[in-house]
Structures are given as structure tokens and as C-alpha cells.
Tab-separated table of C-alpha atoms and ligand atoms in Angstrom:
chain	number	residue	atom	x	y	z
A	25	UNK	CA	25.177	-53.813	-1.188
A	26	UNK	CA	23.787	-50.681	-2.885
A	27	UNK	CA	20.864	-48.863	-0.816
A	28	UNK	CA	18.913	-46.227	-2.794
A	29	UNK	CA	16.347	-44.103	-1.471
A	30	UNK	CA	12.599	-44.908	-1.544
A	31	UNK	CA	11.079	-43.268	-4.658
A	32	UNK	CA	8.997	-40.578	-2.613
A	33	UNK	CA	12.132	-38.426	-3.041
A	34	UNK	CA	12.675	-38.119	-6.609
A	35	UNK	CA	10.830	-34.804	-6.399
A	36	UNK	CA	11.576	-33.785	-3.368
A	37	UNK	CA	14.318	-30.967	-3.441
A	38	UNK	CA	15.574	-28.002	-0.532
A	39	UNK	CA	18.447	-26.202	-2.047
A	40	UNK	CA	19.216	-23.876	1.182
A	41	UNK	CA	21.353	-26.934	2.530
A	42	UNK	CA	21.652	-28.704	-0.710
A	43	UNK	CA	24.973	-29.190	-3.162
A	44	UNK	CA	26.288	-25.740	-2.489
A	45	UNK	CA	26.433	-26.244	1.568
A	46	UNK	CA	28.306	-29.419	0.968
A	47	UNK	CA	30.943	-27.114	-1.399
A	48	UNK	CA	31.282	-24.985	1.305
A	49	UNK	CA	31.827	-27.356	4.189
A	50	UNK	CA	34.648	-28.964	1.749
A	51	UNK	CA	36.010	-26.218	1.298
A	52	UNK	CA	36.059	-25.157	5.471
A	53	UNK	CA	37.573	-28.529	5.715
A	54	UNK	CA	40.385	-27.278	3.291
A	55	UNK	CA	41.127	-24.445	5.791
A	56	UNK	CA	39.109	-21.554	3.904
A	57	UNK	CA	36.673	-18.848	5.753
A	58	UNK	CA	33.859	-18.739	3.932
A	59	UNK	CA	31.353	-16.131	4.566
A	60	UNK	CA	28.327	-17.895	4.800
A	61	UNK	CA	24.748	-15.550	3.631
A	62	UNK	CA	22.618	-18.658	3.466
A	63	UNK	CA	20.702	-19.286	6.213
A	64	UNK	CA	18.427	-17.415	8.216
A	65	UNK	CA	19.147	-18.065	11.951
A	66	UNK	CA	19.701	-15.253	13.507
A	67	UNK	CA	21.861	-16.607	16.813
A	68	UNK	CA	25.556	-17.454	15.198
A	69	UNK	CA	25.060	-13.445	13.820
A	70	UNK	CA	24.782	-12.328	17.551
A	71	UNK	CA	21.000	-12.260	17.572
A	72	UNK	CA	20.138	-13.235	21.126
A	73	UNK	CA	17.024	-14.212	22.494
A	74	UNK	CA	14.920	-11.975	25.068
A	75	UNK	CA	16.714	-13.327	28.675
A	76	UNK	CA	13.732	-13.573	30.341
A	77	UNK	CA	12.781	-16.578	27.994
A	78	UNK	CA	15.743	-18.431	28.994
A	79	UNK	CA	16.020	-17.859	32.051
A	80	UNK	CA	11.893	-19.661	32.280
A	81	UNK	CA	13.116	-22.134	30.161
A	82	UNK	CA	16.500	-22.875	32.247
A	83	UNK	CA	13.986	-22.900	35.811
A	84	UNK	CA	11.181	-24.656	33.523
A	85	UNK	CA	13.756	-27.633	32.830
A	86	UNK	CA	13.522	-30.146	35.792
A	87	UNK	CA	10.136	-30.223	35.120
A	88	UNK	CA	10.209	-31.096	31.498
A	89	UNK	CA	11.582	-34.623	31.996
A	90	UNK	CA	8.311	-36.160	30.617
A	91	UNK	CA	6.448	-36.264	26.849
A	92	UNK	CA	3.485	-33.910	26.980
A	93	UNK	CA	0.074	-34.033	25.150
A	94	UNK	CA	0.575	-34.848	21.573
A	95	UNK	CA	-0.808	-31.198	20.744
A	96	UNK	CA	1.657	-29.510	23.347
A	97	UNK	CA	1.761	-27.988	27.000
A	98	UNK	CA	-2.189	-26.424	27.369
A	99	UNK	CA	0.171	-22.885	28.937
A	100	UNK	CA	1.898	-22.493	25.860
A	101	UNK	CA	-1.160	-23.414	23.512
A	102	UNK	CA	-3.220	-20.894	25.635
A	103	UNK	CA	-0.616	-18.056	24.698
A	104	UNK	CA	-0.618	-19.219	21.131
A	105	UNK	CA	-4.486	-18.689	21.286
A	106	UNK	CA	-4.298	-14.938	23.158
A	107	UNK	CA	-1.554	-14.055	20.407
A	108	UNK	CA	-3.777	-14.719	17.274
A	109	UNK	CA	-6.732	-13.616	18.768
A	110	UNK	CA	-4.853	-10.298	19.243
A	111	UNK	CA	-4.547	-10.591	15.349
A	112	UNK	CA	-8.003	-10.578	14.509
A	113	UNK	CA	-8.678	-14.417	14.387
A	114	UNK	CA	-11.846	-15.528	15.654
A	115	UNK	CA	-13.513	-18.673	16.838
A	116	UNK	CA	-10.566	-20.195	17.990
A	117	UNK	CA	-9.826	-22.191	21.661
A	118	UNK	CA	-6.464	-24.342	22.549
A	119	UNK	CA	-7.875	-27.759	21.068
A	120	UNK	CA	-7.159	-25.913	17.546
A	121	UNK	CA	-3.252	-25.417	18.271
A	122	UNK	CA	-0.623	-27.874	17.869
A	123	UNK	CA	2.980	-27.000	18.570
A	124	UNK	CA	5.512	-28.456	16.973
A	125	UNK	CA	9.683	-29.037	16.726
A	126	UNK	CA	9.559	-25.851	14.747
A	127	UNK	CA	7.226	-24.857	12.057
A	128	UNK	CA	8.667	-27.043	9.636
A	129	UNK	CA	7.588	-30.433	11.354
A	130	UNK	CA	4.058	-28.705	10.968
A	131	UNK	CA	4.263	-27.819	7.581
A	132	UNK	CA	5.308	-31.349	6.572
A	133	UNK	CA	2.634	-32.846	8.847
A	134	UNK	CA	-0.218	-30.811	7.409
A	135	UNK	CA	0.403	-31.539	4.034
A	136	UNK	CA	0.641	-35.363	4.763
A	137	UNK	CA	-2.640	-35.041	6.507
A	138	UNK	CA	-4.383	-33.708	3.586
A	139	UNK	CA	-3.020	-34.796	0.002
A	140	UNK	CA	-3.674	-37.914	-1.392
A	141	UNK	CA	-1.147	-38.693	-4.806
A	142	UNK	CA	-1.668	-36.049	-7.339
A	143	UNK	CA	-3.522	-33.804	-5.252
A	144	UNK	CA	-2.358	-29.965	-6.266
A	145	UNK	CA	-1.053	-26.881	-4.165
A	146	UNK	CA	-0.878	-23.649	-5.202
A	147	UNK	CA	2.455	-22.296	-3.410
A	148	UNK	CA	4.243	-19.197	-4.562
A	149	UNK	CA	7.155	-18.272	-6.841
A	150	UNK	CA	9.263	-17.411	-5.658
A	151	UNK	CA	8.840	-19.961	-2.001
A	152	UNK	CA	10.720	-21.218	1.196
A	153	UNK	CA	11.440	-24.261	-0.525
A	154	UNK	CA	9.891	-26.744	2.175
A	155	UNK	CA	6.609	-26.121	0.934
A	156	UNK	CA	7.272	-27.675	-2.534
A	157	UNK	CA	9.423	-30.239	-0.959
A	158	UNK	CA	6.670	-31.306	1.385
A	159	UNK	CA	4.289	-31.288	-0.903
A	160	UNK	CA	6.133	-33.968	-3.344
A	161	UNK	CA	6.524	-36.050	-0.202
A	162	UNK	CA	2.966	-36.196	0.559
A	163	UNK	CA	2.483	-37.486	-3.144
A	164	UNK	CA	1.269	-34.319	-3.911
A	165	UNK	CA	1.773	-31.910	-6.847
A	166	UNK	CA	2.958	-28.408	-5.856
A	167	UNK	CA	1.802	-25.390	-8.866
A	168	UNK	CA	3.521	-22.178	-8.650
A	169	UNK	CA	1.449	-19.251	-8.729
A	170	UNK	CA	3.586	-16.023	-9.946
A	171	UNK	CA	4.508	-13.147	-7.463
A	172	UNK	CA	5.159	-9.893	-9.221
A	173	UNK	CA	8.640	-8.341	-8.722
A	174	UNK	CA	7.517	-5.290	-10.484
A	175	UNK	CA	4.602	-4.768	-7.678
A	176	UNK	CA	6.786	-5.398	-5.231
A	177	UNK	CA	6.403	-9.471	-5.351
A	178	UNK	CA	2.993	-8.998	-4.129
A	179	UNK	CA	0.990	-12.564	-6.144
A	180	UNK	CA	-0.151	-12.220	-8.558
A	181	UNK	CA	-3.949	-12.941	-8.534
A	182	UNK	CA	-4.791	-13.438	-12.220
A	183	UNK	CA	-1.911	-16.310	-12.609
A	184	UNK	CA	-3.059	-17.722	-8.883
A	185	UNK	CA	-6.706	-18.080	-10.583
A	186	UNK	CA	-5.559	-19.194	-13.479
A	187	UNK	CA	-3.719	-22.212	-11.895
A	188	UNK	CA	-6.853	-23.639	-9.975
A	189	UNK	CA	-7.803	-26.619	-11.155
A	190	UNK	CA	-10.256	-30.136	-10.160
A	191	UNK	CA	-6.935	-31.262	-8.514
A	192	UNK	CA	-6.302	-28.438	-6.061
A	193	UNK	CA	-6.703	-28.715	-2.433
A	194	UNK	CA	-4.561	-25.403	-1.100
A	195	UNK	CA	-3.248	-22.266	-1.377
A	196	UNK	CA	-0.017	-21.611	0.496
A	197	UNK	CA	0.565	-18.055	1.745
A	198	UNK	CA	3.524	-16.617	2.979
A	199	UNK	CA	3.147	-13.458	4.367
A	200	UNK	CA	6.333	-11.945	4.994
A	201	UNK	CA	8.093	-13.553	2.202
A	202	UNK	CA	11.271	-15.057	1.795
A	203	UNK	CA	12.677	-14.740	0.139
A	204	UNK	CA	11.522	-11.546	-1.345
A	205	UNK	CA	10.673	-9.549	1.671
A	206	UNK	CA	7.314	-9.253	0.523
A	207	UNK	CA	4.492	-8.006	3.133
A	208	UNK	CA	1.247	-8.414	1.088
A	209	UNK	CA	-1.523	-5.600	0.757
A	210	UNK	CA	-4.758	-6.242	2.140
A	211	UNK	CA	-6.630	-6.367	-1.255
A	212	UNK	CA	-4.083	-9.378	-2.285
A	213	UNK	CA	-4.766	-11.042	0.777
A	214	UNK	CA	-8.459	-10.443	0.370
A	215	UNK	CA	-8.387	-11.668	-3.434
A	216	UNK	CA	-6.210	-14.681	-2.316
A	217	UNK	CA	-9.100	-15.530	0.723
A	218	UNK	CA	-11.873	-15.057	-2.170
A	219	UNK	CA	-10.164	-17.294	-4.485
A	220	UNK	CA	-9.700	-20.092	-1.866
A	221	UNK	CA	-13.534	-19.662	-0.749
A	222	UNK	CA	-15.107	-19.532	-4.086
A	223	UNK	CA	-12.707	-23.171	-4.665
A	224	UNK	CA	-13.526	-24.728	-1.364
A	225	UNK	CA	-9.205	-24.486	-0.514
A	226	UNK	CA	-7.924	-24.860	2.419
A	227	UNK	CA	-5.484	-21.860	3.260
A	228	UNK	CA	-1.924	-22.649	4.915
A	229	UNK	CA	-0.717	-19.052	5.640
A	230	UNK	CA	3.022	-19.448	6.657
A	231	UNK	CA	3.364	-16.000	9.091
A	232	UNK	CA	7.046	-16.946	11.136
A	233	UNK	CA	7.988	-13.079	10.263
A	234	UNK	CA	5.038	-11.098	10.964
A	235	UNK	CA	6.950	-9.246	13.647
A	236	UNK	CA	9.871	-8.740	11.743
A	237	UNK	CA	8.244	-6.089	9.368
A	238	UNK	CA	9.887	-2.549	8.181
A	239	UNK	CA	9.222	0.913	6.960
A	240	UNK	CA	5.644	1.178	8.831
A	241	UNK	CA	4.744	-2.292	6.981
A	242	UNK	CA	1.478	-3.435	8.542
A	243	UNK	CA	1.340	-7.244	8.581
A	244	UNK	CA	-2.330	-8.642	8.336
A	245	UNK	CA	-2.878	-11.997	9.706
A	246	UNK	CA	-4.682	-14.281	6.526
A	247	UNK	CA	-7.280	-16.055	8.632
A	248	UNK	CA	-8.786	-12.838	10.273
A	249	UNK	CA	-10.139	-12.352	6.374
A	250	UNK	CA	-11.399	-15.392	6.498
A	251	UNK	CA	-13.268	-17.109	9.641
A	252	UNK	CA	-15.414	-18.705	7.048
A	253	UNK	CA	-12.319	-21.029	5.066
A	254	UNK	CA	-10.128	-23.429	6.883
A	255	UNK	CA	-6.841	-21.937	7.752
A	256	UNK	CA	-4.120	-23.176	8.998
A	257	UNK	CA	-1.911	-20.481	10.508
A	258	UNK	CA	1.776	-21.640	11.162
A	259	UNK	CA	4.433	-18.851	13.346
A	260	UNK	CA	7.208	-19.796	16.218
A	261	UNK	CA	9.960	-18.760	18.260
A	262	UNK	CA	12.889	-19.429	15.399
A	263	UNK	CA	13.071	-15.964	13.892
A	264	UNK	CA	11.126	-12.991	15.845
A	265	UNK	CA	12.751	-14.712	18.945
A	266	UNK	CA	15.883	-15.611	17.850
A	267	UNK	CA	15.356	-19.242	19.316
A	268	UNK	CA	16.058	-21.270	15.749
A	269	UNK	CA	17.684	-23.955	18.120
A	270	UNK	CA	15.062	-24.646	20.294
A	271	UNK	CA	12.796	-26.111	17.433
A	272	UNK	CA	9.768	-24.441	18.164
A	273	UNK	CA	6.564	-23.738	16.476
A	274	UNK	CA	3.050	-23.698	16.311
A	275	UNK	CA	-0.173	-24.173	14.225
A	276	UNK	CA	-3.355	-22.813	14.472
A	277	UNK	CA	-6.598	-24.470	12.620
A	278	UNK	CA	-9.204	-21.828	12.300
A	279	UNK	CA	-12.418	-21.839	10.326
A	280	UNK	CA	-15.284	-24.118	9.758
A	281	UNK	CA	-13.536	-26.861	11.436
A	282	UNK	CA	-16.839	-29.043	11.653
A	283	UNK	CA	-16.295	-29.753	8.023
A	284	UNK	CA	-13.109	-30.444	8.423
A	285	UNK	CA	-13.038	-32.942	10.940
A	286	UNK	CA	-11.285	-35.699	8.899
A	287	UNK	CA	-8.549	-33.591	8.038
A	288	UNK	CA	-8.465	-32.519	11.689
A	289	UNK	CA	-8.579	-36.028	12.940
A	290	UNK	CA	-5.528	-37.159	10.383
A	291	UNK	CA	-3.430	-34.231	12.036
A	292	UNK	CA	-3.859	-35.423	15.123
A	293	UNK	CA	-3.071	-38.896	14.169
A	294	UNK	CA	0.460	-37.434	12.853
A	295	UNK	CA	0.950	-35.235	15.698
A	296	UNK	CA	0.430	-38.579	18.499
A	297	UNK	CA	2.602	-40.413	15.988
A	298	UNK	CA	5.553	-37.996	17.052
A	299	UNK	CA	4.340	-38.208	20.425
A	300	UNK	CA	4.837	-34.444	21.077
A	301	UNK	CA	7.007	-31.479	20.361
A	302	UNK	CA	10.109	-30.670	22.470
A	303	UNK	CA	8.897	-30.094	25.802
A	304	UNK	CA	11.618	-27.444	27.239
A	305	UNK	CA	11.250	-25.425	24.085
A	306	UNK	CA	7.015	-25.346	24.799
A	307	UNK	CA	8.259	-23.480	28.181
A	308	UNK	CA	9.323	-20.716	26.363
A	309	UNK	CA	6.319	-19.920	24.184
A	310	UNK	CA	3.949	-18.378	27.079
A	311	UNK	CA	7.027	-15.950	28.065
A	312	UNK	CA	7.912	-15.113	24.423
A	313	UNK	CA	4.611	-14.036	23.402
A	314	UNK	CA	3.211	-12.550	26.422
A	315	UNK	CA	6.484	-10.578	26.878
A	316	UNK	CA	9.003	-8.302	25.503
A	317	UNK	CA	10.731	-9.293	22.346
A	318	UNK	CA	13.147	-6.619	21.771
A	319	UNK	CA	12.376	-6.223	18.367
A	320	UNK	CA	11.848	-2.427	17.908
A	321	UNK	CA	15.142	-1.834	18.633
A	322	UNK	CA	16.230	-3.912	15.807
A	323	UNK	CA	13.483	-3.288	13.019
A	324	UNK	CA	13.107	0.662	13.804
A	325	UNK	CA	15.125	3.521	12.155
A	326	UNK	CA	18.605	3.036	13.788
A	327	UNK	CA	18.237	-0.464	14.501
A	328	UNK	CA	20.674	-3.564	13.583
A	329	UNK	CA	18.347	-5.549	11.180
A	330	UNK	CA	17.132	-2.146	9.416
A	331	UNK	CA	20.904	-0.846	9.196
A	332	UNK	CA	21.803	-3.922	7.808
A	333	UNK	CA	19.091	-3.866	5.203
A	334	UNK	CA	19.654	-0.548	4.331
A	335	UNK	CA	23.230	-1.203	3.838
A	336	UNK	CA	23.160	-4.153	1.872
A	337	UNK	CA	20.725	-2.821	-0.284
A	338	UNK	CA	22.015	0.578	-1.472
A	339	UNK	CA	25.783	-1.337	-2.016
A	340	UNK	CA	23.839	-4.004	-3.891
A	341	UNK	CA	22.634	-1.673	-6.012
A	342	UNK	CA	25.825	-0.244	-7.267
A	343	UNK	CA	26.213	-2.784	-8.780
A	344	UNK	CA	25.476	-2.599	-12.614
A	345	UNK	CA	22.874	-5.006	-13.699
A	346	UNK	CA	21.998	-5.574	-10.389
A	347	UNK	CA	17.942	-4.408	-9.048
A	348	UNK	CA	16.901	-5.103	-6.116
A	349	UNK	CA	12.828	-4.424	-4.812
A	350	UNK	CA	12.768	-2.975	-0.905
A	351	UNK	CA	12.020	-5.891	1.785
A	352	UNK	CA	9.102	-4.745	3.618
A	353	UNK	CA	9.785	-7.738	6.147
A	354	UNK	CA	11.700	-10.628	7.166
A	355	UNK	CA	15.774	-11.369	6.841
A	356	UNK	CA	16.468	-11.485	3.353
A	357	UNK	CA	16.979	-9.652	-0.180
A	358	UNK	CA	16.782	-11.261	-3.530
A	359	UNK	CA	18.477	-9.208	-5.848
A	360	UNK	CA	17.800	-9.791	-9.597
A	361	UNK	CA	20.622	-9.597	-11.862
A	362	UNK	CA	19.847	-8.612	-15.500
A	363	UNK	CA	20.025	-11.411	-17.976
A	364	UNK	CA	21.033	-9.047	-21.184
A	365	UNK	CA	24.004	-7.814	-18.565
A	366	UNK	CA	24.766	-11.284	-16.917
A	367	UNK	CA	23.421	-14.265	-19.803
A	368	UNK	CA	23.171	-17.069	-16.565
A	369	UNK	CA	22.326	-20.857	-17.906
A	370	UNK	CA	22.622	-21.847	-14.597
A	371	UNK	CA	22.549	-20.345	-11.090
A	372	UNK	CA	23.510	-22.817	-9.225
A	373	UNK	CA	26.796	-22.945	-11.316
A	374	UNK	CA	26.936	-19.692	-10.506
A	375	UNK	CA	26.403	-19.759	-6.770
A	376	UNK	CA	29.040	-22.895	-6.959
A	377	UNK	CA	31.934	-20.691	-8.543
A	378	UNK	CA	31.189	-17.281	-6.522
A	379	UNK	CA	31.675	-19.987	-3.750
A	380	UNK	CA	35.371	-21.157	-4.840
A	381	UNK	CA	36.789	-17.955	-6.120
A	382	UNK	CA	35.356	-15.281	-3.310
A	383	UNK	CA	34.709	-17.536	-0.435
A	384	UNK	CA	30.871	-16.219	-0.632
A	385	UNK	CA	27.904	-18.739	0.088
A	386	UNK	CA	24.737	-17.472	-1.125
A	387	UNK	CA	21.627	-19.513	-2.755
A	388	UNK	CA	20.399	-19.372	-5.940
A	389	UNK	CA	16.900	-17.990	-6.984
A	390	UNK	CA	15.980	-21.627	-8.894
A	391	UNK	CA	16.503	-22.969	-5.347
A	392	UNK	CA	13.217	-20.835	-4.406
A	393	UNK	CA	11.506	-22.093	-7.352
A	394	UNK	CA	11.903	-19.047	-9.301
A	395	UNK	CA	11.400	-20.203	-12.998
A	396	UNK	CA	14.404	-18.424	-13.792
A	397	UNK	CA	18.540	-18.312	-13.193
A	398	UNK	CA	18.463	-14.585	-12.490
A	399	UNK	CA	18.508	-14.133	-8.813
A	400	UNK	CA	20.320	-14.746	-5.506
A	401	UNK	CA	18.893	-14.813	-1.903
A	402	UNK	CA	21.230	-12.836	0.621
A	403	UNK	CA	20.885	-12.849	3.976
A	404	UNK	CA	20.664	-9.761	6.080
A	405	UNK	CA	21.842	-10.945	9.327
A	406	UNK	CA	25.184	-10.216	9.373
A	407	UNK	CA	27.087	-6.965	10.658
A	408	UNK	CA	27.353	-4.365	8.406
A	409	UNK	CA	31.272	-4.566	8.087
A	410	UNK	CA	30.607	-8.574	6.647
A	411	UNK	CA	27.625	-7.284	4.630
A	412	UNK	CA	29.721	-4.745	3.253
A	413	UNK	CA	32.301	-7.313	2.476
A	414	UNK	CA	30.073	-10.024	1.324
A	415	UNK	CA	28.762	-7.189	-1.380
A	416	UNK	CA	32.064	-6.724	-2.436
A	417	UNK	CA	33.079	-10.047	-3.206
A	418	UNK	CA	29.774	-10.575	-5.387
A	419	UNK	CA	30.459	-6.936	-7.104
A	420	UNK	CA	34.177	-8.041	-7.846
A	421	UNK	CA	33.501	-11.809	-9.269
A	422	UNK	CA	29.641	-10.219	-10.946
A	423	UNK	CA	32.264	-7.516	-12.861
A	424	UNK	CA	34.140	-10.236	-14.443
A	425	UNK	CA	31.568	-12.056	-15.888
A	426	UNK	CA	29.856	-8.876	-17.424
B	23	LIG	N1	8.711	-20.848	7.075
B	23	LIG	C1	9.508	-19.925	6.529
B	23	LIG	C2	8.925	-18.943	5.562
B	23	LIG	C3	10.872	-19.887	6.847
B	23	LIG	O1	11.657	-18.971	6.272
B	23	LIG	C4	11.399	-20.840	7.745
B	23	LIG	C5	12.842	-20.859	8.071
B	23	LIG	O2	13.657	-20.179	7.490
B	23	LIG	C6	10.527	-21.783	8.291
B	23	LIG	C7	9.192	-21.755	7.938
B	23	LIG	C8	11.030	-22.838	9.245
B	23	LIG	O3	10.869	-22.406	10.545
B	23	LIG	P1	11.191	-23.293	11.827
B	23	LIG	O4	12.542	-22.899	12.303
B	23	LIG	O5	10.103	-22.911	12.808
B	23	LIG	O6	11.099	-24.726	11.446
């Protein structure tokens, strides 16, 4: 009996645990150590999350036997509420949260909600690959709008106006990037709000690493620019928190929501269809953001993430034919390597082979949607001594193909 799969996913497409993770697992099978810069989740790398979070979770557990509201426990909404109102949003009260198993349930379940087949969104290029997935499976059509490497891979506004067409229903944000790093100005995020408000767009501003931010990078939440467009802001406990595990995440509608009650309705609809996030998980949300996170010591001069950042980059660019822009934010660098010094068809290939003859797992740029074979997404997160050896390996199999 042959079984194929339904149609829906002949578009659909995430790379970060696509072909290459397969090679590598083979290849662990085989006996190999493979150094694996793929992934951001910060706990196998010795991340841990803040105790007291566990430790309410752990107590919080007896009672967490149940299901919970569809739109999650009203104490962690409440929190979720306090948090974003701390960011400047406005108008904004606990029926407009929804948590979720992680932010990627959410993002899957607001684009469901909202595109009918052929519907457009504008999401960026480079992306975190989930939003152009989700968007095929919702029958939708994603566009890329360009960001600029040379300005830092801030958008770039002209090519995001450009793109708008009868078809469009949203413009995706993510503010810290990844993969670039990015942490976008306030005039970009301003022209990006204008655009969606002149359109009638619904923003979806993806914000997991707005605490995660370096070198005195301010991060600006997108719906405080814009009380007067429907946003939908999505953030959780994977990365800031270190709690990838506990699949936990939130979204906040803010906005004219009166016009949007359809919309609002059909998210609903999804979110009873699930029944309700992880309820455990919802214990920690209250305690994580009313708390201590412990991130200073990690982001500032002298801390592990900014070490490792700082490392990774310098050694990276040693390299010849290899640039790299600064990561004002987030876990990740994406290097670019010159096409007259390194002529790549295909990056993937390329990812494939560094994979077999240095034991290296990175992903390739095209796996971000970047038009174009000439760049690879490393993850910070490991120690400086496997950063440092990670870098070598690419420097060593990059200087034979030069
Ligand atoms: N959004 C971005 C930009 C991410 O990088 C990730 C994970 O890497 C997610 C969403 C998924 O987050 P979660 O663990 O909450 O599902």
C-alpha cells in the first residue's frame, strides 16, 4: 500500500530539522561526534533556567492534573498582560492573550485563522522558516520582502512596499532576527507600522528575543507604534528563559480588535480545538516574567552569550571570503561567504559535505529563504572552546574549496 501525504505540503518546507539533521543522526548512528550549530535551544549548551521557575513549576504540578481554559491559566495571561504593557502596548486586558505549546503552535494557528487559499504574507528574507511554512499550510502565499545586509539586515522598506499587493493580508515582523541578529531601528519599525496601516494589514510581530539584545541594542515592541492596526504580538519562555522544553508561549492581539472580531473568533475556535496549552508549563510564565531572568550576566560585557558572540565572530572573520554583519540580538550569526571567492550552486550540498568531512552541522542560508546559496546560520550557544573548534573545521574544509 503506498501512503503519500495530503497535497497541503507540497510547499511546505523547514530546513532547520530537514535533510541535513537526518545526515547527521546517520552519521551519530555510525559512531561519529558531530558538533551540532543548528538549533537554538539553549539547555543541552548548559543554559539553565532561573531556579525559582522550576522550583513553582515542580510545587505548581499536583495541581496541574486538569485541561485549563482554551486561552490558558488567567495568572499567567495576567503576567503576559503586565509584561507588554511594560512595553508600551496599550488597550490590552487578559481576554486578548492566548498561550500556547510554544510560540510556534501560535504562529501556525494565527495564520490558519486568517488566510483563505492564495491569500499573501509579506515575511522577511532572510526568516525563521515556520513563517513561510505556515503560511503554505494555511493555503496561503508567503512574499519575501528584502532585509538589507549592508544596513545591517534592517528591511528594507522600498522592496516591502513594493511587494503589497490586492492579495495581501500581513506583514510578519521579526524583531530580533534570526537569523541575522537584526534589532530594527525605530524609523523601520515605524515605516513597516505605516505601510501595514495605509494597507489595512494585520501585523504578526514575532519578539521571542527581545531580551536577548547586545551592545546597548534597544528593542522596541511593534504594537506600541501602532494601537491603531491589529497586532498580534507572539514571545515565550523557550529562549530568554532557557525553557525550550517546556513548550511555552504566548500571543497577544492588540489593536482595533472590534473590527477584527471574525478573525478573533476563528482563533479562538483553533485554540478550543487544541483544548489548551500545556498546563505545568503556564505555571511558570507568572514567575518568569515577574522575576529575575539572569540574563545580564549573560548578554553584558563579560558574559557567556556576548563572549561567545564575540568569539565566533572575530574567528569567523579570518576567514577569507568570509563577512559577517554584528548581531545586535538573539543566538545566531549568518556569515556570508563571497560568491567570486566560494562559486556555491548549492548550499545545502554544501552544508551536506561540511557535514561528512568535518563532523560540523550548520544550516544553510536558502533554508531561511535567502534567495541566494551564499550563507550559513551558526549558532552561538556553545562554549567558546567548541565555537572555536566549530570555526576551525568550517575555515579548514572553506580553504579547500577556494
Ligand atoms: N520564532 C522565532 C524567531 C524562533 O527563532 C523560534 C525558535 O527558534 C520560534 C519562534 C519558536 O519558538 P517556540 O520554542 O516558542 O515554539
Amino acid at each position: 500500500m503506498t501512503v503519500l501525504q495530503s497535497r497541503k505540503l507540497a510547499e511546505v518546507c523547514y530546513d532547520i530539522r530537514g535533510p541535513v539533521l537526518s545526515e547527521a543522526q546517520r552519521l551519530e548512528r555510525e559512531g561519529h561526534r558531530i558538533l551540532k550549530l543548528n538549533i537554538g535551544n539553549p539547555a543541552p549548551f548548559g543554559f539553565e533556567a532561573p531556579e525559582g521557575i522550576l522550583a513553582d513549576v515542580v510545587a505548581a504540578l499536583p495541581g496541574s492534573q486538569g485541561y485549563c481554559d482554551s486561552q490558558g491559566l488567567v495568572s499567567a495571561r495576567r503576567a503576559v498582560v503586565q509584561y507588554h504593557q511594560g512595553k508600551g502596548v496599550e488597550g490590552i486586558d487578559v481576554d486578548d492573550v492566548y498561550l500556547g505549546n510554544g510560540v510556534s503552535e501560535l504562529i501556525v494557528m494565527a495564520l490558519q485563522a486568517l488566510l483563505d487559499d492564495g491569500d499573501e504574507v509579506l515575511i522577511p528574507a532572510p526568516d525563521y522558516p515556520l513563517w513561510t511554512a505556515a503560511t503554505s499550510l494555511a493555503g496561503g502565499r508567503p512574499v519575501h520582502y528584502r532585509c538589507d545586509e549592508a544596513s545591517g539586515w534592517q528591511p528594507d522598506l522600498d522592496d516591502l512596499a513594493a511587494k503589497i499587493g490586492p492579495r495581501t493580508r500581513a506583514i510578519v515582523v521579526i524583531n530580533p532576527n534570526n537569523p541575522t541578529g537584526a534589532v530594527y531601528g525605530l524609523p523601520v519599525l515605524e515605516g513597516m507600522v505605516e505601510l501595514a496601516r495605509t494597507h489595512g494589514l494585520v501585523l504578526f510581530s514575532d519578539e521571542i528575543y527581545d531580551q536577548i539584545l547586545y551592545d546597548d541594542a534597544q528593542h522596541v515592541a511593534t504594537a506600541s507604534l501602532a494601537p491603531d492596526v491589529l497586532c498580534l504580538t507572539f514571545n515565550g519562555l523557550s529562549k530568554a528563559y532557557r525553557l525550550a522544553g517546556f513548550r511555552s508561549g504566548w500571543l497577544v492581539v492588540s489593536g482595533p480588535t472590534r473590527g477584527a472580531a471574525s478573525y478573533i473568533e476563528g482563533l479562538t475556535v483553533l485554540a478550543n480545538m487544541r483544548l489548551c496549552a500545556n498546563v505545568p508549563a503556564q505555571h511558570a510564565v507568572a514567575t518568569a516574567l515577574g522575576g529575575e531572568h539572569g540574563l545580564e550576566s549573560l548578554v553584558l560585557p563579560g558574559g557567556r552569550l556576548r563572549e561567545q558572540r564575540d568569539t565566533a565572530l572575530a574567528l569567523l572573520e579570518q576567514i577569507p571570503g568570509v563577512s559577517c554583519t554584528r548581531p545586535q540580538g538573539a543566538l545566531y550569526l549568518f556569515p556570508r561567504l563571497d560568491p567570486a571567492v566560494y562559486p556555491i550552486k548549492d548550499d545545502q550540498q554544501l552544508v551536506l559535505e561540511l557535514l561528512r568531512e568535518q563532523h560540523l552541522l550548520l544550516v544553510q542560508g536558502t533554508g531561511f529563504n535567502w534567495p541566494d546559496p551564499d550563507h550559513l546560520r551558526i549558532v552561538t550557544l556553545p562554549h567558546v572552546d567548541d565555537l572555536t573548534d566549530a570555526i576551525g573545521r568550517l575555515a579548514v574544509f572553506l580553504e579547500a574549496r577556494r
